[in-house]
Amino acid sequence: VRKLLVIGIGAGDPEQITVEAIRALNQVDVFFVVRKGAHKDDLVRLRQEICERYIERPGYRIVEIPESNRDRAPRNYRAEVVAWRARRAASWAAAIRDELREDGCGGFLVWGDPSLYDGTIAVLEQVRAAGEVALEYEVVPGITSVQALAAKHRIALNRIGGSVQITTGRRLAEGFPEEADDVVVMLDGGCAFKRIEPGGIEIYWGAYLGSDDELLVGGELAEVAGEIERVRDRARERKGWIMDTYLLRRKGSG
Ligand SMILES: C[S@@+](CC[C@H](N)C(=O)[O-])C[C@H]1O[C@@H](n2cnc3c(N)ncnc32)[C@H](O)[C@@H]1O
């Protein structure tokens, strides 16, 4: 059966790739690439750099899978994502069947790590469930943007015996989670931290982590929220896209 490797490649720094991932890259005959997002050129560049730097075996191919369109502001977010994944599964299945030999090894390079806000595993499960192409796959972990953020700010995510919640900007906009004191926020389209009561909260913010454009701001939310917004707006205007992640920490509890 066809074999696929889902390889986490880190969140922007080509040095943040594991030895296991480098070995996996060198087994792949066909890389499947899905182009997406405004930042796609920068992502494609990082992927290329990783392939050129670490793959020693000649003769691998790169196959682009066209991206399915998706409603970015749907009434029902979950239902839209489920329907979108089904469309993606159909085009991925066709690409795998047509472009990968039955004894071949295919690869998907995943930004950061496949375990965090990434649909690759879910889509491959759908491809398998549809039963049109028989395949096996393995997952190779990568450094997440959350780990890169914590390292750059030199912080641990949790405090003694505490837990950490990872959530999205969309969720945070509904309020700081009651049950959590340390909250990592990803996929924030627009400064959701401005929507919460800033008293007693610290923020550790980072954008373009691991790249030459990396930005870091940390401090009391009440004091630095405005600065983060300005830095963020300026950077987004200059580059045309932004990817940022932050930890919010309720002070004094732990
Ligand atoms: C679709 S998720 C993918 C997360 C990825 N799988 C990971 O392990 O980091 C994209 C979100 O990850 C965060 N992110 C990814 N790369 C980043 C980077 N280099 N700097 C800051 N945030 C990043 C941002 O919150 C962005 O909205």
mmCIF file with all atom_site columns, N, CA and C in Angstrom, residues 3-9 24-25 28 30-34 47 63-65 88-89 91-93 95-96 100 105-112 114 118-121 123-124 127 135-140:
data_model
loop_
_atom_site.group_PDB
_atom_site.id
_atom_site.type_symbol
_atom_site.label_atom_id
_atom_site.label_alt_id
_atom_site.label_comp_id
_atom_site.label_asym_id
_atom_site.label_entity_id
_atom_site.label_seq_id
_atom_site.pdbx_PDB_ins_code
_atom_site.Cartn_x
_atom_site.Cartn_y
_atom_site.Cartn_z
_atom_site.occupancy
_atom_site.B_iso_or_equiv
_atom_site.pdbx_formal_charge
_atom_site.auth_seq_id
_atom_site.auth_comp_id
_atom_site.auth_asym_id
_atom_site.auth_atom_id
_atom_site.pdbx_PDB_model_num
ATOM 1   N N  . LYS A 1 3   ? 2.453   4.606  1.202  1.00 0.00 ? 3   LYS A N  1
ATOM 2   C CA . LYS A 1 3   ? 2.788   5.076  2.540  1.00 0.00 ? 3   LYS A CA 1
ATOM 3   C C  . LYS A 1 3   ? 2.929   6.593  2.525  1.00 0.00 ? 3   LYS A C  1
ATOM 4   N N  . LEU A 1 4   ? 2.410   7.225  3.567  1.00 0.00 ? 4   LEU A N  1
ATOM 5   C CA . LEU A 1 4   ? 2.537   8.682  3.659  1.00 0.00 ? 4   LEU A CA 1
ATOM 6   C C  . LEU A 1 4   ? 3.199   9.050  4.979  1.00 0.00 ? 4   LEU A C  1
ATOM 7   N N  . LEU A 1 5   ? 4.006   10.097 4.947  1.00 0.00 ? 5   LEU A N  1
ATOM 8   C CA . LEU A 1 5   ? 4.601   10.630 6.166  1.00 0.00 ? 5   LEU A CA 1
ATOM 9   C C  . LEU A 1 5   ? 4.108   12.054 6.358  1.00 0.00 ? 5   LEU A C  1
ATOM 10  N N  . VAL A 1 6   ? 3.528   12.301 7.510  1.00 0.00 ? 6   VAL A N  1
ATOM 11  C CA . VAL A 1 6   ? 3.062   13.650 7.851  1.00 0.00 ? 6   VAL A CA 1
ATOM 12  C C  . VAL A 1 6   ? 4.146   14.241 8.749  1.00 0.00 ? 6   VAL A C  1
ATOM 13  N N  . ILE A 1 7   ? 4.872   15.224 8.222  1.00 0.00 ? 7   ILE A N  1
ATOM 14  C CA . ILE A 1 7   ? 6.106   15.652 8.883  1.00 0.00 ? 7   ILE A CA 1
ATOM 15  C C  . ILE A 1 7   ? 5.985   17.073 9.411  1.00 0.00 ? 7   ILE A C  1
ATOM 16  N N  . GLY A 1 8   ? 6.095   17.240 10.708 1.00 0.00 ? 8   GLY A N  1
ATOM 17  C CA . GLY A 1 8   ? 6.102   18.580 11.315 1.00 0.00 ? 8   GLY A CA 1
ATOM 18  C C  . GLY A 1 8   ? 7.449   19.225 11.036 1.00 0.00 ? 8   GLY A C  1
ATOM 19  N N  . ILE A 1 9   ? 7.424   20.473 10.511 1.00 0.00 ? 9   ILE A N  1
ATOM 20  C CA . ILE A 1 9   ? 8.688   21.100 10.094 1.00 0.00 ? 9   ILE A CA 1
ATOM 21  C C  . ILE A 1 9   ? 9.042   22.332 10.925 1.00 0.00 ? 9   ILE A C  1
ATOM 22  N N  . ALA A 1 24  ? 12.888  11.363 7.781  1.00 0.00 ? 24  ALA A N  1
ATOM 23  C CA . ALA A 1 24  ? 11.618  11.150 7.076  1.00 0.00 ? 24  ALA A CA 1
ATOM 24  C C  . ALA A 1 24  ? 11.629  11.862 5.724  1.00 0.00 ? 24  ALA A C  1
ATOM 25  N N  . LEU A 1 25  ? 12.133  13.105 5.704  1.00 0.00 ? 25  LEU A N  1
ATOM 26  C CA . LEU A 1 25  ? 12.186  13.863 4.443  1.00 0.00 ? 25  LEU A CA 1
ATOM 27  C C  . LEU A 1 25  ? 12.944  13.074 3.373  1.00 0.00 ? 25  LEU A C  1
ATOM 28  N N  . VAL A 1 28  ? 10.986  10.356 1.267  1.00 0.00 ? 28  VAL A N  1
ATOM 29  C CA . VAL A 1 28  ? 9.798   10.718 0.492  1.00 0.00 ? 28  VAL A CA 1
ATOM 30  C C  . VAL A 1 28  ? 10.103  10.766 -1.015 1.00 0.00 ? 28  VAL A C  1
ATOM 31  N N  . VAL A 1 30  ? 7.395   11.613 -3.238 1.00 0.00 ? 30  VAL A N  1
ATOM 32  C CA . VAL A 1 30  ? 6.520   12.681 -3.737 1.00 0.00 ? 30  VAL A CA 1
ATOM 33  C C  . VAL A 1 30  ? 6.020   13.536 -2.565 1.00 0.00 ? 30  VAL A C  1
ATOM 34  N N  . PHE A 1 31  ? 6.335   14.829 -2.606 1.00 0.00 ? 31  PHE A N  1
ATOM 35  C CA . PHE A 1 31  ? 5.777   15.735 -1.609 1.00 0.00 ? 31  PHE A CA 1
ATOM 36  C C  . PHE A 1 31  ? 4.485   16.331 -2.147 1.00 0.00 ? 31  PHE A C  1
ATOM 37  N N  . PHE A 1 32  ? 3.445   16.269 -1.345 1.00 0.00 ? 32  PHE A N  1
ATOM 38  C CA . PHE A 1 32  ? 2.175   16.886 -1.727 1.00 0.00 ? 32  PHE A CA 1
ATOM 39  C C  . PHE A 1 32  ? 2.087   18.239 -1.024 1.00 0.00 ? 32  PHE A C  1
ATOM 40  N N  . VAL A 1 33  ? 1.837   19.267 -1.813 1.00 0.00 ? 33  VAL A N  1
ATOM 41  C CA . VAL A 1 33  ? 1.826   20.618 -1.267 1.00 0.00 ? 33  VAL A CA 1
ATOM 42  C C  . VAL A 1 33  ? 0.482   21.265 -1.561 1.00 0.00 ? 33  VAL A C  1
ATOM 43  N N  . VAL A 1 34  ? -0.126  21.779 -0.511 1.00 0.00 ? 34  VAL A N  1
ATOM 44  C CA . VAL A 1 34  ? -1.384  22.500 -0.700 1.00 0.00 ? 34  VAL A CA 1
ATOM 45  C C  . VAL A 1 34  ? -1.074  23.971 -0.489 1.00 0.00 ? 34  VAL A C  1
ATOM 46  N N  . ARG A 1 47  ? 9.428   25.912 3.053  1.00 0.00 ? 47  ARG A N  1
ATOM 47  C CA . ARG A 1 47  ? 9.401   24.494 2.676  1.00 0.00 ? 47  ARG A CA 1
ATOM 48  C C  . ARG A 1 47  ? 10.532  24.180 1.704  1.00 0.00 ? 47  ARG A C  1
ATOM 49  N N  . VAL A 1 63  ? 4.256   17.722 -5.861 1.00 0.00 ? 63  VAL A N  1
ATOM 50  C CA . VAL A 1 63  ? 2.964   17.769 -6.559 1.00 0.00 ? 63  VAL A CA 1
ATOM 51  C C  . VAL A 1 63  ? 2.057   18.741 -5.811 1.00 0.00 ? 63  VAL A C  1
ATOM 52  N N  . GLU A 1 64  ? 1.525   19.687 -6.531 1.00 0.00 ? 64  GLU A N  1
ATOM 53  C CA . GLU A 1 64  ? 0.622   20.641 -5.882 1.00 0.00 ? 64  GLU A CA 1
ATOM 54  C C  . GLU A 1 64  ? -0.809  20.129 -5.906 1.00 0.00 ? 64  GLU A C  1
ATOM 55  N N  . ILE A 1 65  ? -1.468  20.219 -4.776 1.00 0.00 ? 65  ILE A N  1
ATOM 56  C CA . ILE A 1 65  ? -2.892  19.873 -4.735 1.00 0.00 ? 65  ILE A CA 1
ATOM 57  C C  . ILE A 1 65  ? -3.657  21.192 -4.677 1.00 0.00 ? 65  ILE A C  1
ATOM 58  N N  . ARG A 1 88  ? -11.660 18.594 0.460  1.00 0.00 ? 88  ARG A N  1
ATOM 59  C CA . ARG A 1 88  ? -10.215 18.408 0.403  1.00 0.00 ? 88  ARG A CA 1
ATOM 60  C C  . ARG A 1 88  ? -9.871  16.926 0.314  1.00 0.00 ? 88  ARG A C  1
ATOM 61  N N  . ALA A 1 89  ? -10.585 16.094 1.065  1.00 0.00 ? 89  ALA A N  1
ATOM 62  C CA . ALA A 1 89  ? -10.283 14.654 1.065  1.00 0.00 ? 89  ALA A CA 1
ATOM 63  C C  . ALA A 1 89  ? -10.412 14.093 -0.344 1.00 0.00 ? 89  ALA A C  1
ATOM 64  N N  . SER A 1 91  ? -9.979  15.691 -3.237 1.00 0.00 ? 91  SER A N  1
ATOM 65  C CA . SER A 1 91  ? -8.886  16.079 -4.145 1.00 0.00 ? 91  SER A CA 1
ATOM 66  C C  . SER A 1 91  ? -7.555  15.481 -3.688 1.00 0.00 ? 91  SER A C  1
ATOM 67  N N  . TRP A 1 92  ? -7.393  15.287 -2.387 1.00 0.00 ? 92  TRP A N  1
ATOM 68  C CA . TRP A 1 92  ? -6.159  14.642 -1.915 1.00 0.00 ? 92  TRP A CA 1
ATOM 69  C C  . TRP A 1 92  ? -6.122  13.181 -2.375 1.00 0.00 ? 92  TRP A C  1
ATOM 70  N N  . ALA A 1 93  ? -7.267  12.510 -2.279 1.00 0.00 ? 93  ALA A N  1
ATOM 71  C CA . ALA A 1 93  ? -7.317  11.092 -2.676 1.00 0.00 ? 93  ALA A CA 1
ATOM 72  C C  . ALA A 1 93  ? -6.935  10.950 -4.141 1.00 0.00 ? 93  ALA A C  1
ATOM 73  N N  . ALA A 1 95  ? -5.102  12.995 -5.962 1.00 0.00 ? 95  ALA A N  1
ATOM 74  C CA . ALA A 1 95  ? -3.674  13.289 -6.171 1.00 0.00 ? 95  ALA A CA 1
ATOM 75  C C  . ALA A 1 95  ? -2.812  12.107 -5.729 1.00 0.00 ? 95  ALA A C  1
ATOM 76  N N  . ILE A 1 96  ? -3.150  11.515 -4.586 1.00 0.00 ? 96  ILE A N  1
ATOM 77  C CA . ILE A 1 96  ? -2.345  10.397 -4.072 1.00 0.00 ? 96  ILE A CA 1
ATOM 78  C C  . ILE A 1 96  ? -2.444  9.203  -5.031 1.00 0.00 ? 96  ILE A C  1
ATOM 79  N N  . LEU A 1 100 ? 1.247   8.937  -6.901 1.00 0.00 ? 100 LEU A N  1
ATOM 80  C CA . LEU A 1 100 ? 2.139   8.124  -6.066 1.00 0.00 ? 100 LEU A CA 1
ATOM 81  C C  . LEU A 1 100 ? 1.997   6.657  -6.441 1.00 0.00 ? 100 LEU A C  1
ATOM 82  N N  . CYS A 1 105 ? 6.431   6.378  -1.393 1.00 0.00 ? 105 CYS A N  1
ATOM 83  C CA . CYS A 1 105 ? 6.265   7.069  -0.114 1.00 0.00 ? 105 CYS A CA 1
ATOM 84  C C  . CYS A 1 105 ? 5.958   8.543  -0.392 1.00 0.00 ? 105 CYS A C  1
ATOM 85  N N  . GLY A 1 106 ? 4.833   8.999  0.121  1.00 0.00 ? 106 GLY A N  1
ATOM 86  C CA . GLY A 1 106 ? 4.432   10.397 -0.061 1.00 0.00 ? 106 GLY A CA 1
ATOM 87  C C  . GLY A 1 106 ? 4.677   11.181 1.217  1.00 0.00 ? 106 GLY A C  1
ATOM 88  N N  . GLY A 1 107 ? 4.793   12.489 1.082  1.00 0.00 ? 107 GLY A N  1
ATOM 89  C CA . GLY A 1 107 ? 5.029   13.305 2.274  1.00 0.00 ? 107 GLY A CA 1
ATOM 90  C C  . GLY A 1 107 ? 4.166   14.554 2.293  1.00 0.00 ? 107 GLY A C  1
ATOM 91  N N  . PHE A 1 108 ? 3.677   14.879 3.479  1.00 0.00 ? 108 PHE A N  1
ATOM 92  C CA . PHE A 1 108 ? 3.003   16.168 3.692  1.00 0.00 ? 108 PHE A CA 1
ATOM 93  C C  . PHE A 1 108 ? 3.837   16.935 4.716  1.00 0.00 ? 108 PHE A C  1
ATOM 94  N N  . LEU A 1 109 ? 4.276   18.129 4.377  1.00 0.00 ? 109 LEU A N  1
ATOM 95  C CA . LEU A 1 109 ? 5.019   18.940 5.330  1.00 0.00 ? 109 LEU A CA 1
ATOM 96  C C  . LEU A 1 109 ? 4.025   19.823 6.066  1.00 0.00 ? 109 LEU A C  1
ATOM 97  N N  . VAL A 1 110 ? 4.050   19.717 7.378  1.00 0.00 ? 110 VAL A N  1
ATOM 98  C CA . VAL A 1 110 ? 3.065   20.463 8.173  1.00 0.00 ? 110 VAL A CA 1
ATOM 99  C C  . VAL A 1 110 ? 3.769   21.542 8.990  1.00 0.00 ? 110 VAL A C  1
ATOM 100 N N  . TRP A 1 111 ? 3.236   22.729 8.896  1.00 0.00 ? 111 TRP A N  1
ATOM 101 C CA . TRP A 1 111 ? 3.760   23.881 9.659  1.00 0.00 ? 111 TRP A CA 1
ATOM 102 C C  . TRP A 1 111 ? 3.682   23.576 11.156 1.00 0.00 ? 111 TRP A C  1
ATOM 103 N N  . GLY A 1 112 ? 4.783   23.808 11.879 1.00 0.00 ? 112 GLY A N  1
ATOM 104 C CA . GLY A 1 112 ? 4.773   23.529 13.315 1.00 0.00 ? 112 GLY A CA 1
ATOM 105 C C  . GLY A 1 112 ? 4.660   22.033 13.534 1.00 0.00 ? 112 GLY A C  1
ATOM 106 N N  . PRO A 1 114 ? 1.765   18.663 13.553 1.00 0.00 ? 114 PRO A N  1
ATOM 107 C CA . PRO A 1 114 ? 0.424   18.291 13.070 1.00 0.00 ? 114 PRO A CA 1
ATOM 108 C C  . PRO A 1 114 ? -0.641  18.180 14.172 1.00 0.00 ? 114 PRO A C  1
ATOM 109 N N  . ASP A 1 118 ? -4.264  21.900 12.945 1.00 0.00 ? 118 ASP A N  1
ATOM 110 C CA . ASP A 1 118 ? -3.886  21.530 11.584 1.00 0.00 ? 118 ASP A CA 1
ATOM 111 C C  . ASP A 1 118 ? -4.793  20.398 11.142 1.00 0.00 ? 118 ASP A C  1
ATOM 112 N N  . GLY A 1 119 ? -5.276  20.471 9.915  1.00 0.00 ? 119 GLY A N  1
ATOM 113 C CA . GLY A 1 119 ? -6.271  19.497 9.468  1.00 0.00 ? 119 GLY A CA 1
ATOM 114 C C  . GLY A 1 119 ? -5.695  18.287 8.740  1.00 0.00 ? 119 GLY A C  1
ATOM 115 N N  . THR A 1 120 ? -4.370  18.205 8.583  1.00 0.00 ? 120 THR A N  1
ATOM 116 C CA . THR A 1 120 ? -3.805  17.148 7.732  1.00 0.00 ? 120 THR A CA 1
ATOM 117 C C  . THR A 1 120 ? -4.233  15.746 8.180  1.00 0.00 ? 120 THR A C  1
ATOM 118 N N  . ILE A 1 121 ? -4.126  15.478 9.470  1.00 0.00 ? 121 ILE A N  1
ATOM 119 C CA . ILE A 1 121 ? -4.456  14.132 9.954  1.00 0.00 ? 121 ILE A CA 1
ATOM 120 C C  . ILE A 1 121 ? -5.946  13.848 9.723  1.00 0.00 ? 121 ILE A C  1
ATOM 121 N N  . VAL A 1 123 ? -7.937  15.077 7.469  1.00 0.00 ? 123 VAL A N  1
ATOM 122 C CA . VAL A 1 123 ? -8.239  14.874 6.050  1.00 0.00 ? 123 VAL A CA 1
ATOM 123 C C  . VAL A 1 123 ? -7.755  13.491 5.606  1.00 0.00 ? 123 VAL A C  1
ATOM 124 N N  . LEU A 1 124 ? -6.555  13.102 6.053  1.00 0.00 ? 124 LEU A N  1
ATOM 125 C CA . LEU A 1 124 ? -6.056  11.769 5.661  1.00 0.00 ? 124 LEU A CA 1
ATOM 126 C C  . LEU A 1 124 ? -6.945  10.659 6.224  1.00 0.00 ? 124 LEU A C  1
ATOM 127 N N  . VAL A 1 127 ? -9.706  10.411 3.866  1.00 0.00 ? 127 VAL A N  1
ATOM 128 C CA . VAL A 1 127 ? -9.290  9.732  2.634  1.00 0.00 ? 127 VAL A CA 1
ATOM 129 C C  . VAL A 1 127 ? -9.317  8.219  2.870  1.00 0.00 ? 127 VAL A C  1
ATOM 130 N N  . LEU A 1 135 ? -4.046  3.372  1.993  1.00 0.00 ? 135 LEU A N  1
ATOM 131 C CA . LEU A 1 135 ? -2.806  4.015  2.417  1.00 0.00 ? 135 LEU A CA 1
ATOM 132 C C  . LEU A 1 135 ? -2.574  3.824  3.910  1.00 0.00 ? 135 LEU A C  1
ATOM 133 N N  . GLU A 1 136 ? -1.283  3.949  4.251  1.00 0.00 ? 136 GLU A N  1
ATOM 134 C CA . GLU A 1 136 ? -0.894  3.954  5.657  1.00 0.00 ? 136 GLU A CA 1
ATOM 135 C C  . GLU A 1 136 ? -0.167  5.261  5.888  1.00 0.00 ? 136 GLU A C  1
ATOM 136 N N  . TYR A 1 137 ? -0.276  5.799  7.093  1.00 0.00 ? 137 TYR A N  1
ATOM 137 C CA . TYR A 1 137 ? 0.531   6.995  7.316  1.00 0.00 ? 137 TYR A CA 1
ATOM 138 C C  . TYR A 1 137 ? 1.103   7.034  8.718  1.00 0.00 ? 137 TYR A C  1
ATOM 139 N N  . GLU A 1 138 ? 2.217   7.760  8.831  1.00 0.00 ? 138 GLU A N  1
ATOM 140 C CA . GLU A 1 138 ? 2.855   7.968  10.127 1.00 0.00 ? 138 GLU A CA 1
ATOM 141 C C  . GLU A 1 138 ? 3.030   9.460  10.343 1.00 0.00 ? 138 GLU A C  1
ATOM 142 N N  . VAL A 1 139 ? 3.088   9.849  11.614 1.00 0.00 ? 139 VAL A N  1
ATOM 143 C CA . VAL A 1 139 ? 3.237   11.269 11.942 1.00 0.00 ? 139 VAL A CA 1
ATOM 144 C C  . VAL A 1 139 ? 4.594   11.497 12.610 1.00 0.00 ? 139 VAL A C  1
ATOM 145 N N  . VAL A 1 140 ? 5.303   12.488 12.134 1.00 0.00 ? 140 VAL A N  1
ATOM 146 C CA . VAL A 1 140 ? 6.600   12.853 12.712 1.00 0.00 ? 140 VAL A CA 1
ATOM 147 C C  . VAL A 1 140 ? 6.446   14.233 13.354 1.00 0.00 ? 140 VAL A C  1
#
